PDB file of C-alpha atoms in Angstrom:
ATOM      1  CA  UNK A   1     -92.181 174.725 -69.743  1.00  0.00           C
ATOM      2  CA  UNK A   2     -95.985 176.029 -69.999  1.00  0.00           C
ATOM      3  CA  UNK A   3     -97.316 175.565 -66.979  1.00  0.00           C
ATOM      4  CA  UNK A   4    -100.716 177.729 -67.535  1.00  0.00           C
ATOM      5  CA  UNK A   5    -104.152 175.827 -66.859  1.00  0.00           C
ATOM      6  CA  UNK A   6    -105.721 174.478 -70.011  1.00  0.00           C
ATOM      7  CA  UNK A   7    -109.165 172.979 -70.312  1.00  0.00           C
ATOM      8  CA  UNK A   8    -107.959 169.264 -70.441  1.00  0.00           C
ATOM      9  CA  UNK A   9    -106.102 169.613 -66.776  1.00  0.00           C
ATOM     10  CA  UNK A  10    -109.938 171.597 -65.552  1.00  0.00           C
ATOM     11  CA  UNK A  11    -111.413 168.338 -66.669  1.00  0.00           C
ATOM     12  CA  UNK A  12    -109.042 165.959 -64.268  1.00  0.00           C
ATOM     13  CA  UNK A  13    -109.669 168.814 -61.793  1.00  0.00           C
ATOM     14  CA  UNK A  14    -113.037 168.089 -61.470  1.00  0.00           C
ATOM     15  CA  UNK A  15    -112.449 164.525 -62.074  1.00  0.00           C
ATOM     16  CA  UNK A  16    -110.271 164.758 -59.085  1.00  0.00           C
ATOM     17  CA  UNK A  17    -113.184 166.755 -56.530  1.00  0.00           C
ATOM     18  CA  UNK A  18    -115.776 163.741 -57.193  1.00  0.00           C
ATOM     19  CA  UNK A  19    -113.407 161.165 -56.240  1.00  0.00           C
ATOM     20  CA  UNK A  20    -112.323 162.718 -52.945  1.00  0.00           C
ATOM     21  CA  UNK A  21    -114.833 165.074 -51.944  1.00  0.00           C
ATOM     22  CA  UNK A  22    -112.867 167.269 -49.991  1.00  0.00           C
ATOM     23  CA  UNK A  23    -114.695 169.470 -46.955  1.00  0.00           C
ATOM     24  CA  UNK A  24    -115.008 173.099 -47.550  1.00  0.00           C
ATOM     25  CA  UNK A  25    -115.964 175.031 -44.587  1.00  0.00           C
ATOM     26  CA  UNK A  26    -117.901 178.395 -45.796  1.00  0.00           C
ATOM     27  CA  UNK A  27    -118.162 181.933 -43.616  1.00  0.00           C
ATOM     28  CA  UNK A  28    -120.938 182.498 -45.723  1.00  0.00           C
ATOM     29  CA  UNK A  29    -123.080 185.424 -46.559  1.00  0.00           C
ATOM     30  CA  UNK A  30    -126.281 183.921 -45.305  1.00  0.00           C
ATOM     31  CA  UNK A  31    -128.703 185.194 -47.751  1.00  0.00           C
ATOM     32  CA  UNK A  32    -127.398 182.606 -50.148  1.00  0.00           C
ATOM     33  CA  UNK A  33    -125.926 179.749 -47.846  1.00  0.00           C
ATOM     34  CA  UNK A  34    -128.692 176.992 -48.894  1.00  0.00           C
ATOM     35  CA  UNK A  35    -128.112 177.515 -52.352  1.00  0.00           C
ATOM     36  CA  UNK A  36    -124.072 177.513 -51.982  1.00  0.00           C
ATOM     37  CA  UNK A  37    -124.088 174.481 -50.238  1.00  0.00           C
ATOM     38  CA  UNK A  38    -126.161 172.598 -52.861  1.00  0.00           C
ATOM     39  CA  UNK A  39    -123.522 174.295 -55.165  1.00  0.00           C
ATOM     40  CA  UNK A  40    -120.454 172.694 -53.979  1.00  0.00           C
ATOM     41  CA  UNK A  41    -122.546 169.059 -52.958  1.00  0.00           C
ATOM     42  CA  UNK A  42    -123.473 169.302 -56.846  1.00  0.00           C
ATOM     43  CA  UNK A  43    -119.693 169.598 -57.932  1.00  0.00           C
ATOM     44  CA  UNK A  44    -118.646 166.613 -55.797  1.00  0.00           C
ATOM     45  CA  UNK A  45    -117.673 168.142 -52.454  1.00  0.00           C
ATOM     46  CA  UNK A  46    -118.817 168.553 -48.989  1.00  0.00           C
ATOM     47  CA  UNK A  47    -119.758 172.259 -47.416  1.00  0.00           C
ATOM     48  CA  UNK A  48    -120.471 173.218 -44.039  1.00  0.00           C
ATOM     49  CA  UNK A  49    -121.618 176.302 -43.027  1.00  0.00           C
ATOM     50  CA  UNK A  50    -121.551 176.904 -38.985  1.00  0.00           C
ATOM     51  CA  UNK A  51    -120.440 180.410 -37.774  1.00  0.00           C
ATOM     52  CA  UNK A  52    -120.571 179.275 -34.423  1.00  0.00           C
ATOM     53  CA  UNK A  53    -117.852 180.678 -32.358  1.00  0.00           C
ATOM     54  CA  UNK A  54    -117.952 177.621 -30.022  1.00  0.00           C
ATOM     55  CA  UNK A  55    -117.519 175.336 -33.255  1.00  0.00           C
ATOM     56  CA  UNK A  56    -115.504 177.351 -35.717  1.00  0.00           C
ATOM     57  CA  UNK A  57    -112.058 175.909 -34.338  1.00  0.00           C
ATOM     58  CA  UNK A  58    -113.019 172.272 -34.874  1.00  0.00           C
ATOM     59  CA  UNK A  59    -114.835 172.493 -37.999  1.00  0.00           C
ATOM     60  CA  UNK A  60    -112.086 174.399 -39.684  1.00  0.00           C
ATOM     61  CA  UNK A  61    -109.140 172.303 -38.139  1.00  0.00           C
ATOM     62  CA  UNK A  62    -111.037 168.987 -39.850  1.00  0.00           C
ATOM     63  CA  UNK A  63    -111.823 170.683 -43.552  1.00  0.00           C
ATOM     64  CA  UNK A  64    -109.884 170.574 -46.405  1.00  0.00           C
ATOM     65  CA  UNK A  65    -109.971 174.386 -47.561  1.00  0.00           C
ATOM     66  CA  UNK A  66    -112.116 177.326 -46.448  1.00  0.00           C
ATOM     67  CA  UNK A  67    -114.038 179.981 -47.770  1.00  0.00           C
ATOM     68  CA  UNK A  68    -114.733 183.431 -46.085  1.00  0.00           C
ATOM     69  CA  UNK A  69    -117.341 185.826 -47.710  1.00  0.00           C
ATOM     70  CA  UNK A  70    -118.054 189.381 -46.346  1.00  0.00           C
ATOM     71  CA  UNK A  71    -121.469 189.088 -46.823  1.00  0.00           C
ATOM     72  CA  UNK A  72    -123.890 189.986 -43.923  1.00  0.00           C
ATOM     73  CA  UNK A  73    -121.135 191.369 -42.209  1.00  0.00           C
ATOM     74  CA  UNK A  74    -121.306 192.144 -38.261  1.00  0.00           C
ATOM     75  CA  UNK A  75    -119.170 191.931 -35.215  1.00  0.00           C
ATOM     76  CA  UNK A  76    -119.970 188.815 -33.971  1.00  0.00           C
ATOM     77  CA  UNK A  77    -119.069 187.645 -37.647  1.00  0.00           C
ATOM     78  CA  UNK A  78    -116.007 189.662 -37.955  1.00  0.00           C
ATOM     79  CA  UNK A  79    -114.591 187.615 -34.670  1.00  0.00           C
ATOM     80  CA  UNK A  80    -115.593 184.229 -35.984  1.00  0.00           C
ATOM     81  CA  UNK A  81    -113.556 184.979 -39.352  1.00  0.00           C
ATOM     82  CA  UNK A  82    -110.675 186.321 -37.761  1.00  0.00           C
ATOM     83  CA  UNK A  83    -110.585 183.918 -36.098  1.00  0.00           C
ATOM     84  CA  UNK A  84    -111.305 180.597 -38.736  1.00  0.00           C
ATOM     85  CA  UNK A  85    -108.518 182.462 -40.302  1.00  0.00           C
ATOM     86  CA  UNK A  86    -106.283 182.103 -37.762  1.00  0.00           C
ATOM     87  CA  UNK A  87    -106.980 178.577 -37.579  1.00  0.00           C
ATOM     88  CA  UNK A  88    -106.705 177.937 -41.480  1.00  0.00           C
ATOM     89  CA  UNK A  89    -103.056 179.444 -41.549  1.00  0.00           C
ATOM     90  CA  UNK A  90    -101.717 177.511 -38.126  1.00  0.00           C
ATOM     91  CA  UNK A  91    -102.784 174.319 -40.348  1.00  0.00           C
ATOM     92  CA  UNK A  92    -101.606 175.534 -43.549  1.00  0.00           C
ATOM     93  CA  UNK A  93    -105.231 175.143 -45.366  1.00  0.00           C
ATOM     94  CA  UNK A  94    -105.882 176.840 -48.147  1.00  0.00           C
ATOM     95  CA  UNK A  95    -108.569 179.771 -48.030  1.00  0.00           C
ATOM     96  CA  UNK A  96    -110.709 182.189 -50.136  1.00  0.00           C
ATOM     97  CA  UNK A  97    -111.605 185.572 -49.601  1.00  0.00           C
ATOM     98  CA  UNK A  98    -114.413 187.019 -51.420  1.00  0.00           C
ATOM     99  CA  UNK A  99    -114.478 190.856 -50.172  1.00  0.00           C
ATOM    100  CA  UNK A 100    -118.293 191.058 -51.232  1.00  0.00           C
ATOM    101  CA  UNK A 101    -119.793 195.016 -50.691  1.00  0.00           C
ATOM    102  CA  UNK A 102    -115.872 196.251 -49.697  1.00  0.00           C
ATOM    103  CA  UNK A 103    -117.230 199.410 -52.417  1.00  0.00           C
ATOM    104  CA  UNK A 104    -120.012 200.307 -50.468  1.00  0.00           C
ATOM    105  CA  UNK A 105    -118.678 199.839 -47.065  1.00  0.00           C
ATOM    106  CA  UNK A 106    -115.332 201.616 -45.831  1.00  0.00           C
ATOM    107  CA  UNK A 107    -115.245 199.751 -42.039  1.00  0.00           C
ATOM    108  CA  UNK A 108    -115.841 196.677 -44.296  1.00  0.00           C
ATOM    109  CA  UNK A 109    -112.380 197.588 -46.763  1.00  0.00           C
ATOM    110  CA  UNK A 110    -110.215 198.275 -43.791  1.00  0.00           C
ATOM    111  CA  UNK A 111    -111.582 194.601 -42.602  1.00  0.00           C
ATOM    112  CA  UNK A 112    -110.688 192.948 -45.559  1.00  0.00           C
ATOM    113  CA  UNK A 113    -107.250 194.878 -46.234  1.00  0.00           C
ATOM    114  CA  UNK A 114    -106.215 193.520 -42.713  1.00  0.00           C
ATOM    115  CA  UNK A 115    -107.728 189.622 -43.997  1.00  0.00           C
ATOM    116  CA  UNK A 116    -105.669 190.159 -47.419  1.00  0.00           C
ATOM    117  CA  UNK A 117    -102.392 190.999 -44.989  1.00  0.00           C
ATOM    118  CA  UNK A 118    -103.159 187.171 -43.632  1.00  0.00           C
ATOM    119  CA  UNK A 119    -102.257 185.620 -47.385  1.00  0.00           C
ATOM    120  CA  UNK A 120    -105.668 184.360 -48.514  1.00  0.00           C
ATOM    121  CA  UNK A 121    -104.523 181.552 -51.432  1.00  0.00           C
ATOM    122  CA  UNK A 122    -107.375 183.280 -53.943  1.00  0.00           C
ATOM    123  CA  UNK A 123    -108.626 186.913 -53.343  1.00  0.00           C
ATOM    124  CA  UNK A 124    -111.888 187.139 -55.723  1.00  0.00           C
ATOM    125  CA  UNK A 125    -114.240 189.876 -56.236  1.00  0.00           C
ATOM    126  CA  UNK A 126    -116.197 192.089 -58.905  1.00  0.00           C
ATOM    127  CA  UNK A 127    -114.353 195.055 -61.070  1.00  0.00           C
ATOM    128  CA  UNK A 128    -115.436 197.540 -58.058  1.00  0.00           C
ATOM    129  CA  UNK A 129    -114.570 195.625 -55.010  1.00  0.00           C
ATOM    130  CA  UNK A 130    -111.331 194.413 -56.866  1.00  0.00           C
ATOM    131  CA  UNK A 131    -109.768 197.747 -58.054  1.00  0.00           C
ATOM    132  CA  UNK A 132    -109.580 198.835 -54.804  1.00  0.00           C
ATOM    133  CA  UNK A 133    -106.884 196.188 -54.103  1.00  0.00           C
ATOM    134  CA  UNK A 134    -103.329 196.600 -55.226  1.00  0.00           C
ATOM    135  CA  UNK A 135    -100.330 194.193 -54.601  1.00  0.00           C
ATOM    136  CA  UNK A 136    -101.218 191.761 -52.950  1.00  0.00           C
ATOM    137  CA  UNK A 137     -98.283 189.288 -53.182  1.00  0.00           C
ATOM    138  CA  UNK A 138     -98.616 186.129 -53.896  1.00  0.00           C
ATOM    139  CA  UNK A 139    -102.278 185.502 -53.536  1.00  0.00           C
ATOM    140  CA  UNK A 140    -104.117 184.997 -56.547  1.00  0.00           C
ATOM    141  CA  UNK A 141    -106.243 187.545 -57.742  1.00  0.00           C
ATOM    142  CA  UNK A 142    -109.516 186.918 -59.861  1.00  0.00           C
ATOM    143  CA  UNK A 143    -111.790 189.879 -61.228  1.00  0.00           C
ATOM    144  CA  UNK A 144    -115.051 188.437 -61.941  1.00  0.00           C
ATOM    145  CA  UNK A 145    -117.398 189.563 -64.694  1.00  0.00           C
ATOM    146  CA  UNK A 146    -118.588 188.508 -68.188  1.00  0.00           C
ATOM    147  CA  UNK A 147    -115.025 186.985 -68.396  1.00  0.00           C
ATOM    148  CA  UNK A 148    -113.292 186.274 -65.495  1.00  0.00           C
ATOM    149  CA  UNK A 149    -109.708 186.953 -65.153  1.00  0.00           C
ATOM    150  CA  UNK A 150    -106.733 185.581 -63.120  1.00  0.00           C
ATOM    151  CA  UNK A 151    -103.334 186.759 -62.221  1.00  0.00           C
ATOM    152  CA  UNK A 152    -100.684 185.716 -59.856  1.00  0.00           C
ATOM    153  CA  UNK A 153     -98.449 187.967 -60.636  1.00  0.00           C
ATOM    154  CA  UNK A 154     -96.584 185.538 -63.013  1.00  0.00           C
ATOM    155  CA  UNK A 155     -99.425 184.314 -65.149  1.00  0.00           C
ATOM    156  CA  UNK A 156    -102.469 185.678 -66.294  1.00  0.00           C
ATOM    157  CA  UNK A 157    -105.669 184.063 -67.970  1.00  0.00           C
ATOM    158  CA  UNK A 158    -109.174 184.476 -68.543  1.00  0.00           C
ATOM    159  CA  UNK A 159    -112.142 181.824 -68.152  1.00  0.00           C
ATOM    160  CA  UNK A 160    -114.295 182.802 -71.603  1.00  0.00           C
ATOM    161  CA  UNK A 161    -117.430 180.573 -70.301  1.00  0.00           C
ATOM    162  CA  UNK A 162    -120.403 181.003 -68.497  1.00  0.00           C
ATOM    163  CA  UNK A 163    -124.005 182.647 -69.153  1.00  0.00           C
ATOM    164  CA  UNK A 164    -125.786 186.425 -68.418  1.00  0.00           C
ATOM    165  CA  UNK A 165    -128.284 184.638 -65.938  1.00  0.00           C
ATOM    166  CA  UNK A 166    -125.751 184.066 -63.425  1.00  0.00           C
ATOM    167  CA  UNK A 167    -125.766 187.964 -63.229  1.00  0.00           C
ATOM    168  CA  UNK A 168    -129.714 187.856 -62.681  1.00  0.00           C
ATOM    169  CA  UNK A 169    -129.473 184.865 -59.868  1.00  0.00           C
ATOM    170  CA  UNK A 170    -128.394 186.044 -56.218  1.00  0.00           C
ATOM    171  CA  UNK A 171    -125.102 183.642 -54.887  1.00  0.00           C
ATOM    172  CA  UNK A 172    -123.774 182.474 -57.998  1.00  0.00           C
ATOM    173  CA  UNK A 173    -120.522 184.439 -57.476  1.00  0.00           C
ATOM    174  CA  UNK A 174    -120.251 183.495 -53.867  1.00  0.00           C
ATOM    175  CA  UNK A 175    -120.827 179.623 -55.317  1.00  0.00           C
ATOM    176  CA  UNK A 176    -118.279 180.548 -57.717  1.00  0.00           C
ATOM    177  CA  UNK A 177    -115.719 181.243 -54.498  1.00  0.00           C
ATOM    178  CA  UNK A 178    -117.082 177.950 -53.173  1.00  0.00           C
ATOM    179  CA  UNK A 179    -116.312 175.500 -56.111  1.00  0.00           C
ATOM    180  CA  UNK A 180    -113.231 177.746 -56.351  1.00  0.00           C
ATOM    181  CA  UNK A 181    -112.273 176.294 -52.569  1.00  0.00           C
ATOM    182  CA  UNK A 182    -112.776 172.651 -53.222  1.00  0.00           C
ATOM    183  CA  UNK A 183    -110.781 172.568 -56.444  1.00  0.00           C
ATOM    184  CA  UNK A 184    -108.039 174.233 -54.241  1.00  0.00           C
ATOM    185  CA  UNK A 185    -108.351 171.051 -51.942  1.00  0.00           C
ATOM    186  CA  UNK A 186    -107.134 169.077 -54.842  1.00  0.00           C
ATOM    187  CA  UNK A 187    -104.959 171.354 -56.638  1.00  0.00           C
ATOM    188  CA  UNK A 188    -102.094 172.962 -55.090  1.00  0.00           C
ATOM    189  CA  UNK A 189    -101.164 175.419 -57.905  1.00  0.00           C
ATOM    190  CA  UNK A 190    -104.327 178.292 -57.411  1.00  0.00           C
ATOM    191  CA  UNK A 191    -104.028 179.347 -60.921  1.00  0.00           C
ATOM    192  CA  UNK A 192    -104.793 175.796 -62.335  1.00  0.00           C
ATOM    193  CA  UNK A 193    -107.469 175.010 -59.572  1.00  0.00           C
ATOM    194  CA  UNK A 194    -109.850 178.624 -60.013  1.00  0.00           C
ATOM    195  CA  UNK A 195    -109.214 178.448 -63.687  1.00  0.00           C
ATOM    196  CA  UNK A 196    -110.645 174.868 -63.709  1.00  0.00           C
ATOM    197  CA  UNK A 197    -113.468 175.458 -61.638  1.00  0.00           C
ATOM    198  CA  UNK A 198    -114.374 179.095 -63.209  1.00  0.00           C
ATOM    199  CA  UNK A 199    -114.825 176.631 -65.846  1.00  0.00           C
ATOM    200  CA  UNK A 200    -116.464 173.909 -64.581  1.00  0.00           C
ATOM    201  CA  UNK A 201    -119.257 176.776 -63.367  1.00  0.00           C
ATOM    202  CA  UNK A 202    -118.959 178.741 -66.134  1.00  0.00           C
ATOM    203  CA  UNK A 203    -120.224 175.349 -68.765  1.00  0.00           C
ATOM    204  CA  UNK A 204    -122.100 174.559 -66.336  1.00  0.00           C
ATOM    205  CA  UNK A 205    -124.280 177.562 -67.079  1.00  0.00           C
ATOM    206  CA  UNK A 206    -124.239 177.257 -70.236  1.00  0.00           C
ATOM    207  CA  UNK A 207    -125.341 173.905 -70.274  1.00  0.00           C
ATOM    208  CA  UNK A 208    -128.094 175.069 -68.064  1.00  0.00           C
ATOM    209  CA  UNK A 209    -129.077 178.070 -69.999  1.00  0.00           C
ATOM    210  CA  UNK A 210    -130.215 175.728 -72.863  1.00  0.00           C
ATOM    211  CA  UNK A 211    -132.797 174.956 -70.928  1.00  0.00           C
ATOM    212  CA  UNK A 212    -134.230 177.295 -68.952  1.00  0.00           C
ATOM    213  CA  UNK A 213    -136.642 180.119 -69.893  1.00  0.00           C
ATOM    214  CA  UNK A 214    -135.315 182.532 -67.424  1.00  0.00           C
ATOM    215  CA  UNK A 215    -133.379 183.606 -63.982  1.00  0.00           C
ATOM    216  CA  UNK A 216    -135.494 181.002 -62.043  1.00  0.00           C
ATOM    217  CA  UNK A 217    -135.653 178.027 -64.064  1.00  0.00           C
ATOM    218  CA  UNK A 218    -132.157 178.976 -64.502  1.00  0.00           C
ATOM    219  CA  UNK A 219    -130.771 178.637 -60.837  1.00  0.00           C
ATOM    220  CA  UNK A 220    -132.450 175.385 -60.785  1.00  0.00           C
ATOM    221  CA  UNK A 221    -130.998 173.836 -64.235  1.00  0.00           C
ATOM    222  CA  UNK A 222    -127.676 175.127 -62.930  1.00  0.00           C
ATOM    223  CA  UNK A 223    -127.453 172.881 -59.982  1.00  0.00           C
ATOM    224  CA  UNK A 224    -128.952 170.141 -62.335  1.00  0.00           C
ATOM    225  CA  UNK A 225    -125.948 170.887 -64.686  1.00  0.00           C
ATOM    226  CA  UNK A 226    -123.068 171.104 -62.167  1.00  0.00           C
ATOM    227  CA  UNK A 227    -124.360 168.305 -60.767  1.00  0.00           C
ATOM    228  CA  UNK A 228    -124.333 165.935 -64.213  1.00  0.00           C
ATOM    229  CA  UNK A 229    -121.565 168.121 -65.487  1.00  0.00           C
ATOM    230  CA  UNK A 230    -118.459 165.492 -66.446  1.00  0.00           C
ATOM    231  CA  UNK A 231    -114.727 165.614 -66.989  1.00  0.00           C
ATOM    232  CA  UNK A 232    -114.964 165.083 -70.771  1.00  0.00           C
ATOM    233  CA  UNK A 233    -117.335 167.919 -71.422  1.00  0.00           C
ATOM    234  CA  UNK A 234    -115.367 170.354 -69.574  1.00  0.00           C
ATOM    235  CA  UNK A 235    -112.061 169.434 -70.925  1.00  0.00           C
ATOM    236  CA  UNK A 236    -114.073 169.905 -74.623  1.00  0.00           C
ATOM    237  CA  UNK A 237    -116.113 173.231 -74.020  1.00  0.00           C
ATOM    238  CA  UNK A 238    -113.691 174.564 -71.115  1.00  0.00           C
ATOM    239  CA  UNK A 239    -112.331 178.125 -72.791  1.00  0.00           C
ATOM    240  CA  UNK A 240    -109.628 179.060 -70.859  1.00  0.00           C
ATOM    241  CA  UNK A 241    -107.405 181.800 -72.129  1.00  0.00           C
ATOM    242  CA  UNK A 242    -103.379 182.848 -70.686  1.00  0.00           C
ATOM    243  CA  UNK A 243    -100.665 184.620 -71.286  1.00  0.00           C
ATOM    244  CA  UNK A 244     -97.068 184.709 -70.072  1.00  0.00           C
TER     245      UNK A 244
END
């Protein structure tokens, strides 16, 4: 049986976010929290952002899935994420790590090598930050570029859509691990939920692209498009790629 993620199941994916709305808390990199929050309230779900240590425990234990980005990295960060971590795994949640910078930054690697040991559901990152990452068991991993591709180890695809701007506009791929997050809250398999909303983002873009004039009237049309984006046109301009 073919179990790889086709654009028809993205479409009931996303279908599936607007009619629950699940919570996705976000360790965000706080240069571009305003604009991933609109992100994932466009697609249908609900973000919060608080790296409050007093607060972390609660707001975790009450969403659905949650993201951690490496982004604006410091101690007092490093402690909140360890520990929202901690938290996500004693209540089986799913969780995203996006090891933003890990290239530039080697105290920042041997951070998120030790957050990758913890079983993140979807590991997602850029060619640089992602080749320095081997096994990594059963965690999905998701290289992120013109295409993006996915592996589990078992299955491997590629998400064809999505638009050069989102290379010119700062927090599109850390929106990317957001919408990523609250597909996961509906979608058990990771494969079929990233593939779906790498999708979903990816026509979204497109869709926006059309019309924009550039990078700025781009970011906006994109949350316009997310926002009005439907099942139906996914599941018909989704291009998702696999192979056994």
């Amino acid at each position: 049986m073919n179990n790889s993620p086709t654009p028809q199941q993205a479409g009931d994916r996303l279908a599936r976010v607007r009619a629950r709305r699940p919570r996705v808390h976000c360790l965000m990199n706080t240069v571009v929290q305003k604009f991933v929050a609109d992100g994932i309230t466009a697609i249908g779900a609900i973000p919060s952002m608080t790296s409050s240590p007093d607060e972390i425990v609660g707001f975790v234990s009450k969403a659905d899935v949650l993201v951690v980005n490496l982004g604006t990295l410091d101690a007092d960060r490093r402690k909140v994420i360890e520990l929202a971590v901690e938290v996500a795994n004693d209540h089986g949640k799913p969780w995203v790590l996006d090891p933003v910078h890990s290239d530039y930054s080697p105290v920042r690697l041997e951070f998120a090598k030790t957050l990758i040991a913890r079983r993140p559901t979807v590991l997602r990152g850029n060619s640089a930050e992602m080749a320095l990452f081997g096994d990594i068991g059963e965690t999905l991993k998701i290289e992120t570029g013109a295409h993006d591709r996915l592996t589990d180890g078992a299955r491997t695809g590629t998400v064809r859509n999505g638009h050069r701007w989102m290379a010119d506009v700062t927090g599109t791929g850390c929106l990317s691990g957001g919408v990523i997050a609250a597909f996961l809250a509906v979608e058990p398999d990771a494969m079929a939920a990233a593939a779906a909303a790498l999708a979903a983002t990816g026509v979204a873009a497109e869709q926006a692209a059309e019309h924009a004039r550039g990078p700025g009237s781009f970011a906006v049309a994109f949350l316009d498009a997310l926002s009005a984006l439907t099942p139906d046109e996914l599941s018909l301009h989704g291009r998702i790629d696999h192979e056994i």
